CSV table of C-alpha atoms in Angstrom, one decimal:
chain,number,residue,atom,x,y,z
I,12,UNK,CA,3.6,-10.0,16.0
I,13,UNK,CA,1.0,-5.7,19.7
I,14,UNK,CA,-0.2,-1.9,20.7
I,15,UNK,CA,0.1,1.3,22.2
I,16,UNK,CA,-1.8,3.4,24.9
I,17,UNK,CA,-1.6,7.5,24.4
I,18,UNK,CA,1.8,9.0,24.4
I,19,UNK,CA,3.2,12.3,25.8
I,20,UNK,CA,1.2,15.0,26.2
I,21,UNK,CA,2.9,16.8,22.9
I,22,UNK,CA,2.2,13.8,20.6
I,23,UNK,CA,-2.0,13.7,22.7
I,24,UNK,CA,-2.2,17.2,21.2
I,25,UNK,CA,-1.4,16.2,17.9
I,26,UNK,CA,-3.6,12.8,17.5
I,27,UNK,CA,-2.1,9.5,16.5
I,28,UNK,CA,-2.7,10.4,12.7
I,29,UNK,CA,0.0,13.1,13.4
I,30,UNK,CA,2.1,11.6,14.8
I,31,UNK,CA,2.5,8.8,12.1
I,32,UNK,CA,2.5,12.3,9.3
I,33,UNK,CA,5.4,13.6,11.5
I,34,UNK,CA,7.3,11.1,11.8
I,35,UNK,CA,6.8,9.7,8.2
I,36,UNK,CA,7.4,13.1,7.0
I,37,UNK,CA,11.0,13.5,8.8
I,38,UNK,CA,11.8,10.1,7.1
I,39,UNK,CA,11.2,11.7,3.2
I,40,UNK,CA,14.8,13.0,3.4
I,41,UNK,CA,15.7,9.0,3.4
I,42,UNK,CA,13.2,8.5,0.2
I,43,UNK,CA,15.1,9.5,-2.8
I,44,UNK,CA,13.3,6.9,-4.7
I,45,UNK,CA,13.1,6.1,-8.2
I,46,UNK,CA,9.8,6.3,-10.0
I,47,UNK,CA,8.8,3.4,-12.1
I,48,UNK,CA,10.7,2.8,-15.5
I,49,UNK,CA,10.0,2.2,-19.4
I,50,UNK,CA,12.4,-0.3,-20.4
I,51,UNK,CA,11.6,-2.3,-23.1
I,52,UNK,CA,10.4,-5.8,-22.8
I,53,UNK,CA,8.9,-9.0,-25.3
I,54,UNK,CA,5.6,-9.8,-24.2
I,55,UNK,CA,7.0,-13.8,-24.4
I,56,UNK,CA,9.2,-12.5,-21.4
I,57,UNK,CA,7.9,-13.7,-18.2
I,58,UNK,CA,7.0,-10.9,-15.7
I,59,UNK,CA,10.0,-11.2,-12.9
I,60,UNK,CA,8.5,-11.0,-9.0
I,61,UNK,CA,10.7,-11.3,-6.1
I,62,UNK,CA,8.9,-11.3,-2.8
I,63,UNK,CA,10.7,-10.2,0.2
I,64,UNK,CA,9.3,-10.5,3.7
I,65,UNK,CA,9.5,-12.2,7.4
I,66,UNK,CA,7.5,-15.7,8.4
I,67,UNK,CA,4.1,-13.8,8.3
I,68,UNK,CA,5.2,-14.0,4.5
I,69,UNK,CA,7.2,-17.4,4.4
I,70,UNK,CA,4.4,-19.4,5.6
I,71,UNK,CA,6.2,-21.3,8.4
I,72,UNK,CA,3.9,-24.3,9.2
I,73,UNK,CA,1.3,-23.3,6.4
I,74,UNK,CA,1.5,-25.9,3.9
I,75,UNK,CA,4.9,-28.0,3.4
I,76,UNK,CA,8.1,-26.9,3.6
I,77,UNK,CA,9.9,-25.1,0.3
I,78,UNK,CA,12.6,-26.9,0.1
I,79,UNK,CA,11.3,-30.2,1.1
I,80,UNK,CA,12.5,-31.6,4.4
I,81,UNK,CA,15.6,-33.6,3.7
I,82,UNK,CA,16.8,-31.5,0.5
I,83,UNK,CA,19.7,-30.1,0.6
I,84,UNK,CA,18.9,-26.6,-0.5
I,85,UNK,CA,17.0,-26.0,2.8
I,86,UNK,CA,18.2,-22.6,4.3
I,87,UNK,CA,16.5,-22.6,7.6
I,88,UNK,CA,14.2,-19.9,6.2
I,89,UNK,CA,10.7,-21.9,6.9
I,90,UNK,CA,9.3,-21.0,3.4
I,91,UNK,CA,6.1,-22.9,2.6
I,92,UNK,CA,3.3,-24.3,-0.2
I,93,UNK,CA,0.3,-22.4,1.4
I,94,UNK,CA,2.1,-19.3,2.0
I,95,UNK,CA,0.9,-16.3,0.4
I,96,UNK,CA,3.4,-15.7,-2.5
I,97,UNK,CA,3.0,-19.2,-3.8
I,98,UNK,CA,-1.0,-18.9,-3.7
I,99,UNK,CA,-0.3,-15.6,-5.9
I,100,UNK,CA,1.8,-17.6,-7.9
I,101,UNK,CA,-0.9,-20.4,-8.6
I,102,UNK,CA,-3.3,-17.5,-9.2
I,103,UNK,CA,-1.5,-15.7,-11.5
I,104,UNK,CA,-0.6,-19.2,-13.4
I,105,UNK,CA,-3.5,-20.1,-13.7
I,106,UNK,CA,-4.7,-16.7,-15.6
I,107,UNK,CA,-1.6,-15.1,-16.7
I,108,UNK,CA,-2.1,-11.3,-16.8
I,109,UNK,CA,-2.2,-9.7,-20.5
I,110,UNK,CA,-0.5,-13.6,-21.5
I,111,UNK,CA,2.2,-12.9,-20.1
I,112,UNK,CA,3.7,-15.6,-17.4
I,113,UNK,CA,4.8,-14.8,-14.1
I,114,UNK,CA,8.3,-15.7,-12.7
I,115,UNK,CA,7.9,-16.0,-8.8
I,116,UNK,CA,11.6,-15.7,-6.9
I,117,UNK,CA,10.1,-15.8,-3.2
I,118,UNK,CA,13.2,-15.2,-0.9
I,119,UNK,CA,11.2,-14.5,2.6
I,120,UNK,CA,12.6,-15.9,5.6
I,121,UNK,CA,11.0,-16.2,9.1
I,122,UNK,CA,12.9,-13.8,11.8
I,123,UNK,CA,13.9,-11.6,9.7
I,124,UNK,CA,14.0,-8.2,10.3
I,125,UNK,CA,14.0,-5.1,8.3
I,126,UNK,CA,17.9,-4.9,8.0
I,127,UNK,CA,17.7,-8.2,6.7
I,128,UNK,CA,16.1,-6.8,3.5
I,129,UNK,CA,18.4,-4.8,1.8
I,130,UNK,CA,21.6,-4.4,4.0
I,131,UNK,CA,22.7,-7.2,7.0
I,132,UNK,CA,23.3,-10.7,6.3
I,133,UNK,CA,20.4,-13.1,8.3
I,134,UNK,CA,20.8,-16.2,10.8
I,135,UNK,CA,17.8,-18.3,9.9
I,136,UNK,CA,16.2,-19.9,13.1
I,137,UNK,CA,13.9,-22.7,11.9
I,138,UNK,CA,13.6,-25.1,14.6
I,139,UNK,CA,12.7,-28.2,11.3
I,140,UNK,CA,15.9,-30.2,10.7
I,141,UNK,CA,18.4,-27.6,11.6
I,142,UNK,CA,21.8,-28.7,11.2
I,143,UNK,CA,24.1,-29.6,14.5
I,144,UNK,CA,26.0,-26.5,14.3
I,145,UNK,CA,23.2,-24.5,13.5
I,146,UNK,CA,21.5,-23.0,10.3
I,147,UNK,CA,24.5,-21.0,8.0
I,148,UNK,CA,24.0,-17.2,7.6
I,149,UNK,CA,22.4,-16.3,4.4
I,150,UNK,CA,22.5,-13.1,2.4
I,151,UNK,CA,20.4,-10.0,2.4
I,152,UNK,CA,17.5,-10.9,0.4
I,153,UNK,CA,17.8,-8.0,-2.3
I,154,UNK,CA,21.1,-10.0,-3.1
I,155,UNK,CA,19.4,-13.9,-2.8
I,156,UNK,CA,17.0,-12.2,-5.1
I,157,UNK,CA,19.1,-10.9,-7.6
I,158,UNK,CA,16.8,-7.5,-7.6
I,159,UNK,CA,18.5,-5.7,-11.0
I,160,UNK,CA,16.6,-3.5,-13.9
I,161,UNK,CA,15.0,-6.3,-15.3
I,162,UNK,CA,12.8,-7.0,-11.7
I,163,UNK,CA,8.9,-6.1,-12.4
I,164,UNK,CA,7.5,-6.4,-9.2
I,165,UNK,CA,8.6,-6.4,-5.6
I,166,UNK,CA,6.4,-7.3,-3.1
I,167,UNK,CA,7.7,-6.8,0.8
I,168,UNK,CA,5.7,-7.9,4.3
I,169,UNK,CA,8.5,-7.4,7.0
I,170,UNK,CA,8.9,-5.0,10.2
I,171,UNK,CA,7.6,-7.0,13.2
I,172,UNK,CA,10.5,-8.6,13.9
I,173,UNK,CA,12.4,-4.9,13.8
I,174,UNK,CA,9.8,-4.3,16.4
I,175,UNK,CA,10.8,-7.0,18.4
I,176,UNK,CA,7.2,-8.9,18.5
I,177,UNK,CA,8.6,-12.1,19.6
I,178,UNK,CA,10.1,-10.4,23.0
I,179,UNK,CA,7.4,-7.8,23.4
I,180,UNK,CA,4.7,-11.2,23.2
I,181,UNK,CA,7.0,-13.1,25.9
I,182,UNK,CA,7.3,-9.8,28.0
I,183,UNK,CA,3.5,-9.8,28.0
I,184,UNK,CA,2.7,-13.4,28.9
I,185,UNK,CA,5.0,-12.9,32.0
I,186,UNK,CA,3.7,-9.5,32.9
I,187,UNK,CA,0.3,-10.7,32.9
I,188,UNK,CA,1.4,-13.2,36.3
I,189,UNK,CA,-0.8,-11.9,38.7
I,190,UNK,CA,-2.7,-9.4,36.9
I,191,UNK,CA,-6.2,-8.9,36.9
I,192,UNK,CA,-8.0,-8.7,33.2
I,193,UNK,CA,-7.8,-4.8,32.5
I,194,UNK,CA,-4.3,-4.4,34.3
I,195,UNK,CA,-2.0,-3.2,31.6
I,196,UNK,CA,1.5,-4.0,33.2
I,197,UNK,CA,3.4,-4.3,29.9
I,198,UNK,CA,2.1,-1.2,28.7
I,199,UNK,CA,2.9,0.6,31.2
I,200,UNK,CA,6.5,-1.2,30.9
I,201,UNK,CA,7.2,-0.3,27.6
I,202,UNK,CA,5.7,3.7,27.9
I,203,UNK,CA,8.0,3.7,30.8
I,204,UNK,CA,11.1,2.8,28.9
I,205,UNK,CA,10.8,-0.6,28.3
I,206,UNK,CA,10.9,-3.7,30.3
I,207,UNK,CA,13.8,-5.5,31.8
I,208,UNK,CA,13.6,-8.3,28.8
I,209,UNK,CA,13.6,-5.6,26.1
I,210,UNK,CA,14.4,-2.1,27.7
I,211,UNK,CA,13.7,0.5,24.7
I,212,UNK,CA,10.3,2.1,24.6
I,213,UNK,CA,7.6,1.8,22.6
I,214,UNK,CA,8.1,5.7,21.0
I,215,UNK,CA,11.7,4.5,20.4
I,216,UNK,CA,10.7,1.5,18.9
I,217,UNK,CA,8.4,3.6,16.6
I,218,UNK,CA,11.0,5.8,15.6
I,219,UNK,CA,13.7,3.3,14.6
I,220,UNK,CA,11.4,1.1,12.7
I,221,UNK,CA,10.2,4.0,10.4
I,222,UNK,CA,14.2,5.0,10.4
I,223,UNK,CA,15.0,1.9,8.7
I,224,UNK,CA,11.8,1.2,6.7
I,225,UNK,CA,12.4,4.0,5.0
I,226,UNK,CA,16.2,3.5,4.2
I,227,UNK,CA,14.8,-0.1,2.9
I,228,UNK,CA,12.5,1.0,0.2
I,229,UNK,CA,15.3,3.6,-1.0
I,230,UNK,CA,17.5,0.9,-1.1
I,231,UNK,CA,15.4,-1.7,-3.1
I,232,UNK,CA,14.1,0.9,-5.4
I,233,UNK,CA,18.1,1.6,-5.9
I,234,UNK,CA,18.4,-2.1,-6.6
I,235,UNK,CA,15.5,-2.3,-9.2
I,236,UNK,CA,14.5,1.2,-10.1
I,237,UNK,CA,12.1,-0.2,-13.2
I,238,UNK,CA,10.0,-2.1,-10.3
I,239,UNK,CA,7.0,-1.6,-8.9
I,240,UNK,CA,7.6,-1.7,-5.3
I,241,UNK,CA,4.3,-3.6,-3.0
I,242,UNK,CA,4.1,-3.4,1.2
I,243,UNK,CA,2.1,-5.6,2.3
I,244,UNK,CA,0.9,-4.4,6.1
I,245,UNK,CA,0.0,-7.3,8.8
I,246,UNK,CA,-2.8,-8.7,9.5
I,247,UNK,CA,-5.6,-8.1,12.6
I,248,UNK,CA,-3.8,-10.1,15.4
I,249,UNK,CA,-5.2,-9.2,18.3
I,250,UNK,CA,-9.1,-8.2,18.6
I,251,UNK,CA,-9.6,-4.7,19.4
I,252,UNK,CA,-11.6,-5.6,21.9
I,253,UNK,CA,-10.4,-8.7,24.0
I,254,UNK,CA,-12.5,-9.0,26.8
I,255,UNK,CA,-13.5,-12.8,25.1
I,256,UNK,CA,-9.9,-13.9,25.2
I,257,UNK,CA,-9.7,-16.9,27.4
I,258,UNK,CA,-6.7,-16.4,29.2
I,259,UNK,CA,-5.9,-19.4,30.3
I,260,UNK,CA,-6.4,-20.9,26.4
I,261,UNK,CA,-3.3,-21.3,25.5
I,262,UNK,CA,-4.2,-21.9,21.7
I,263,UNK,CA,-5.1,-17.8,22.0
I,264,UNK,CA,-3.0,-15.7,24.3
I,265,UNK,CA,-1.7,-17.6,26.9
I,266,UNK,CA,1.5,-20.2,27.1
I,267,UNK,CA,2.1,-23.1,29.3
I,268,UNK,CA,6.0,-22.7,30.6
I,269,UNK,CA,7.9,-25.7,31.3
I,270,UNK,CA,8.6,-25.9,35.5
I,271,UNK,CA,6.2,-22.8,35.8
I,272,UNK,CA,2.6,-23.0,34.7
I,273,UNK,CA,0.5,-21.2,32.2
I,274,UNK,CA,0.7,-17.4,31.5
I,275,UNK,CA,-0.8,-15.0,29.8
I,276,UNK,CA,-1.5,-11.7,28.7
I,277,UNK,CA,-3.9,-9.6,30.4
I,278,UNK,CA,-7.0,-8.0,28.2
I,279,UNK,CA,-5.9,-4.4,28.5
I,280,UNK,CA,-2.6,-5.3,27.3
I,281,UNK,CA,-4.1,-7.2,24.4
I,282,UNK,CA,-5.9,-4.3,23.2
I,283,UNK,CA,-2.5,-2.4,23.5
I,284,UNK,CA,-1.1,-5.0,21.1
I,285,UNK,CA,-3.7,-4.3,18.9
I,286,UNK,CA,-3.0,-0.5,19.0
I,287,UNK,CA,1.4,-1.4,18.3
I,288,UNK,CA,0.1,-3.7,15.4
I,289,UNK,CA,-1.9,-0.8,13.9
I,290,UNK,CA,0.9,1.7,14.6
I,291,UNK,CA,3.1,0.1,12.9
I,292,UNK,CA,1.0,-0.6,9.5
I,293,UNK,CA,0.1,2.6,9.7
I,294,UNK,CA,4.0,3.7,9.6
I,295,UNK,CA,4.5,1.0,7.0
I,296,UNK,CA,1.6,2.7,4.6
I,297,UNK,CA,2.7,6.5,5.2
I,298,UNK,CA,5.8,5.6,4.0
I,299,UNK,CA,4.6,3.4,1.2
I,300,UNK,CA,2.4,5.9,0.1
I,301,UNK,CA,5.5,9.0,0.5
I,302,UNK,CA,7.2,6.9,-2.0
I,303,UNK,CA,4.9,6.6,-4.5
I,304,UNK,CA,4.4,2.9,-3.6
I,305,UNK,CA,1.2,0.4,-3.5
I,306,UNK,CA,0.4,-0.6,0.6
I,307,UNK,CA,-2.0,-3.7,0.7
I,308,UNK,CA,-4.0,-3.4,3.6
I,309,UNK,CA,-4.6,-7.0,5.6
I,310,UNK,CA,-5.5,-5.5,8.9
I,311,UNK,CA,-9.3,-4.8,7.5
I,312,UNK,CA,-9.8,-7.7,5.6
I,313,UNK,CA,-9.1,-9.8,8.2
I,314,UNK,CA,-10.8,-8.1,11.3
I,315,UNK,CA,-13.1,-10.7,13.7
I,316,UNK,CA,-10.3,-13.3,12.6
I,317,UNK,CA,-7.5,-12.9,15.3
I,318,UNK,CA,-6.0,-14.9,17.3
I,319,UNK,CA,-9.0,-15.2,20.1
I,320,UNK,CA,-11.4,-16.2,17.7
I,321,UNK,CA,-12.5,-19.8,17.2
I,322,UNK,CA,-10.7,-22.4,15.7
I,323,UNK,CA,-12.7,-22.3,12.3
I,324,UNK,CA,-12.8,-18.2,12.4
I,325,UNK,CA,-9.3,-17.3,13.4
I,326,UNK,CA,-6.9,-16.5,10.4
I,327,UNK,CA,-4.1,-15.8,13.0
I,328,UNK,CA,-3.1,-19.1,15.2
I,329,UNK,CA,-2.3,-18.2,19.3
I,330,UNK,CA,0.7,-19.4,20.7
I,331,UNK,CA,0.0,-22.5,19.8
I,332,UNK,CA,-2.7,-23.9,17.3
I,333,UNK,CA,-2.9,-26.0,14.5
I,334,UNK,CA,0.0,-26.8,12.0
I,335,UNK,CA,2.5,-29.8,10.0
I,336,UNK,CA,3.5,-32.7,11.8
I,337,UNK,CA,7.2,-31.9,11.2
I,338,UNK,CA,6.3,-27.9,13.1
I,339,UNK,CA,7.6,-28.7,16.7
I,340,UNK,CA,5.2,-28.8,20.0
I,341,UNK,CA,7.6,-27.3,22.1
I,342,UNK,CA,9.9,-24.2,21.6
I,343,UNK,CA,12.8,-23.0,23.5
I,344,UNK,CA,12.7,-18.9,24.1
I,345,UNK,CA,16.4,-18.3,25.8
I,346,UNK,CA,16.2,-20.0,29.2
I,347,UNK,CA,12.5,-21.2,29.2
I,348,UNK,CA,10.5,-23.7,26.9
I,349,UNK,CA,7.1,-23.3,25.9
I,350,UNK,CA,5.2,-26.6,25.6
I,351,UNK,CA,1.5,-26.9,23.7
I,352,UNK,CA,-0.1,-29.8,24.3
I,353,UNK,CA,-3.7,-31.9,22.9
I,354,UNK,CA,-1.8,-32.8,19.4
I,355,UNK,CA,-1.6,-28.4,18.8
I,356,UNK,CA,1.9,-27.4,17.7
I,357,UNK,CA,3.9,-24.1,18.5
I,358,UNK,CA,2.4,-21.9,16.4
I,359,UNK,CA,3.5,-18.5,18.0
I,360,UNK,CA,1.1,-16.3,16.3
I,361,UNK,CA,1.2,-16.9,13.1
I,362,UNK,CA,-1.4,-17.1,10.1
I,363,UNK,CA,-2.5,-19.9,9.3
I,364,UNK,CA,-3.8,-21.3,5.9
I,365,UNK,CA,-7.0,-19.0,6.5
I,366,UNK,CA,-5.2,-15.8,6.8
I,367,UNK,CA,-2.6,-16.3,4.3
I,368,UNK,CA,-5.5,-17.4,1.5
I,369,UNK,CA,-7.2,-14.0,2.7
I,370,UNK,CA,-3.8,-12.1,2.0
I,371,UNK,CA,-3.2,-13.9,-1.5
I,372,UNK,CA,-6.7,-12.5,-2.8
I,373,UNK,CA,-5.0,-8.7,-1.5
I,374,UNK,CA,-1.9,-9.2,-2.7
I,375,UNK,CA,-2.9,-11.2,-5.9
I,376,UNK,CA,-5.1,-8.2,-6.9
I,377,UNK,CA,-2.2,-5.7,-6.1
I,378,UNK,CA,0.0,-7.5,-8.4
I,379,UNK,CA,-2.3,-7.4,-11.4
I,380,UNK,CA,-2.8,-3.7,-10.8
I,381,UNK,CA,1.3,-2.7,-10.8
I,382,UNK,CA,2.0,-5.5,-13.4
I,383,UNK,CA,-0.9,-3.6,-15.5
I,384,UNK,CA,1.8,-0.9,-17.4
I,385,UNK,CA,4.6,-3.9,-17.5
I,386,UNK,CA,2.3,-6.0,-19.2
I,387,UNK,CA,1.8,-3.2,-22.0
I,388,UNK,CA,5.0,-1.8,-22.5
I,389,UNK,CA,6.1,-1.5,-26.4
């Protein structure tokens, strides 16, 4: 889930910081959004959270899978015990804020993308026991949630997928054939328009995402206008300076392609990564913040943890790494197949139970603080 080099000469001018304002700001016409409410509820009522979010918040391979493997409930949505709602939810358990119990509905769902939220039904693709004819399509998760008046708290982690992380990673890895260590060919792709495997540009890209963010928080404060809404930004993925990356490591940045060999991504287009990754939380917390909304910020907690690290620093697994027995070692990406190898699984980077502990003491801490006036209503 990548960066961005200096854009046109207009948006130089203004600074990066501007350029998030400006675009945030021509987004608050979307934000007609409902401040928090006063309805009335017991204090034996349990506090109602629904989490919302993409596999950075469904856990994946972190953990075992929620549902089990074999039960029939599984929706291909690779929901896990060690992800970070359901280390909240232990947390909170164990020391109920104000006495008062919390109700966790976690409806996440790795791949999906910020339609998937409020508005377009999903396809889960979860490569664990999917059934012959493929995983059925589920609904939006405000729906699967059953976000109403009564919700307390909502806490959402999506948008990388909207940016198309998955594609822009494999672009990279193929871009990188050839290149020397401070070539940035994929930069230079997207800037120019995009490359041939995903041709939209990295400014377009920017502007669509904060397009449909913002119609996303309207629409799930529309959906529980008493709640108190929670982004939750992504973690430090890619070190701002990658001139350690190994590139030929493929449990960092590189990938070992079935019938053609290991690629990778070059340094300098590392360090762009980095800059998309910080773009896009920074989009994510402008219009958090325009919406009178709590942001949790991973990316600082978790910086010197990335995915270049070693094994026992990194919070953020490379394209593979460590993971479940039942999480597959090879993966198919349209007409190629990524194989890991040495017992490491297909991790595709991901957090792993590192990073997502780190973002359970954010998150957990956020939650107490917007549960602080529900707890005390009369």
């Amino acid at each position: 889930m990548f960066q961005m080099r200096t854009p046109s000469p207009a948006l130089r001018a203004a600074g990066a910081g501007s350029v998030v304002r400006r675009v945030a700001l021509g987004a608050v016409a979307l934000l007609t959004l409902a401040a928090g409410g006063s309805a009335t509820a017991s204090a034996a009522d349990p506090v109602q959270w629904v989490a919302l979010g993409d596999s950075y918040t469904a856990g994946v391979f972190v953990g075992e899978p929620s549902p089990a493997l074999g039960s029939a409930d599984r929706d291909g949505c690779d929901r896990t015990t060690g992800s970070y709602p359901n280390l909240v939810a232990g947390m909170l358990a164990a020391e109920p804020p104000a006495g008062r119990a919390v109700k966790l509905t976690d409806v996440s769902c790795g791949g999906a993308v910020i339609g998937e939220i409020a508005s377009d039904r999903q396809t889960p693709i979860s490569p664990v026991e999917p059934p012959e004819d493929g995983w059925p399509s589920v609904a939006t998760q405000v729906e699967r949630a059953g976000l109403n008046k009564d919700t307390d708290v909502v806490t959402i982690g999506v948008g990388g997928n909207s940016m198309s992380f998955g594609t822009m990673l494999s672009s990279c890895l193929f871009a990188g054939i050839g290149q020397p260590d401070e070539a940035t060919p994929c930069r230079d792709a997207y800037e120019a328009g995009g490359p041939v495997l995903d041709p939209e540009s990295i400014y377009d890209k920017y502007d669509r995402v904060t397009r449909q963010y913002a119609g996303m928080l309207r629409a799930v404060h529309t959906k529980a206008p008493d709640a108190r809404i929670i982004t939750v930004g992504y973690p430090t993925i890619f070190p701002e300076d990658p001139t350690s990356c190994d590139r030929k490591d493929t449990t960092e940045l590189a990938a070992a392609i079935k019938g053609i060999g290991t690629v990778s991504v070059t340094h300098g287009d590392a360090a762009w990564m980095h800059e998309v990754t910080t773009h896009l939380n920074a989009i994510i917390r402008a219009l958090t913040e325009l919406s009178g909304d709590e942001y949790v910020d991973l990316a600082a907690t978790s910086a010197g943890h990335d995915a270049c690290q070693a094994p026992d620093v990194k919070w953020v697994e490379g394209v593979c790494g460590t993971a479940g027995s039942y999480w597959p070692t090879e993966v198919a990406l349209g007409p190629i197949t990524l194989e890991c190898a040495d017992g490491n699984r297909a991790t595709l980077v991901h957090p792993n139970a590192a990073g997502h502990a780190n973002a359970a003491t954010q998150v957990e801490a956020a939650v107490r603080t917007a549960l602080t006036p529900v707890t005390h209503r009369s």
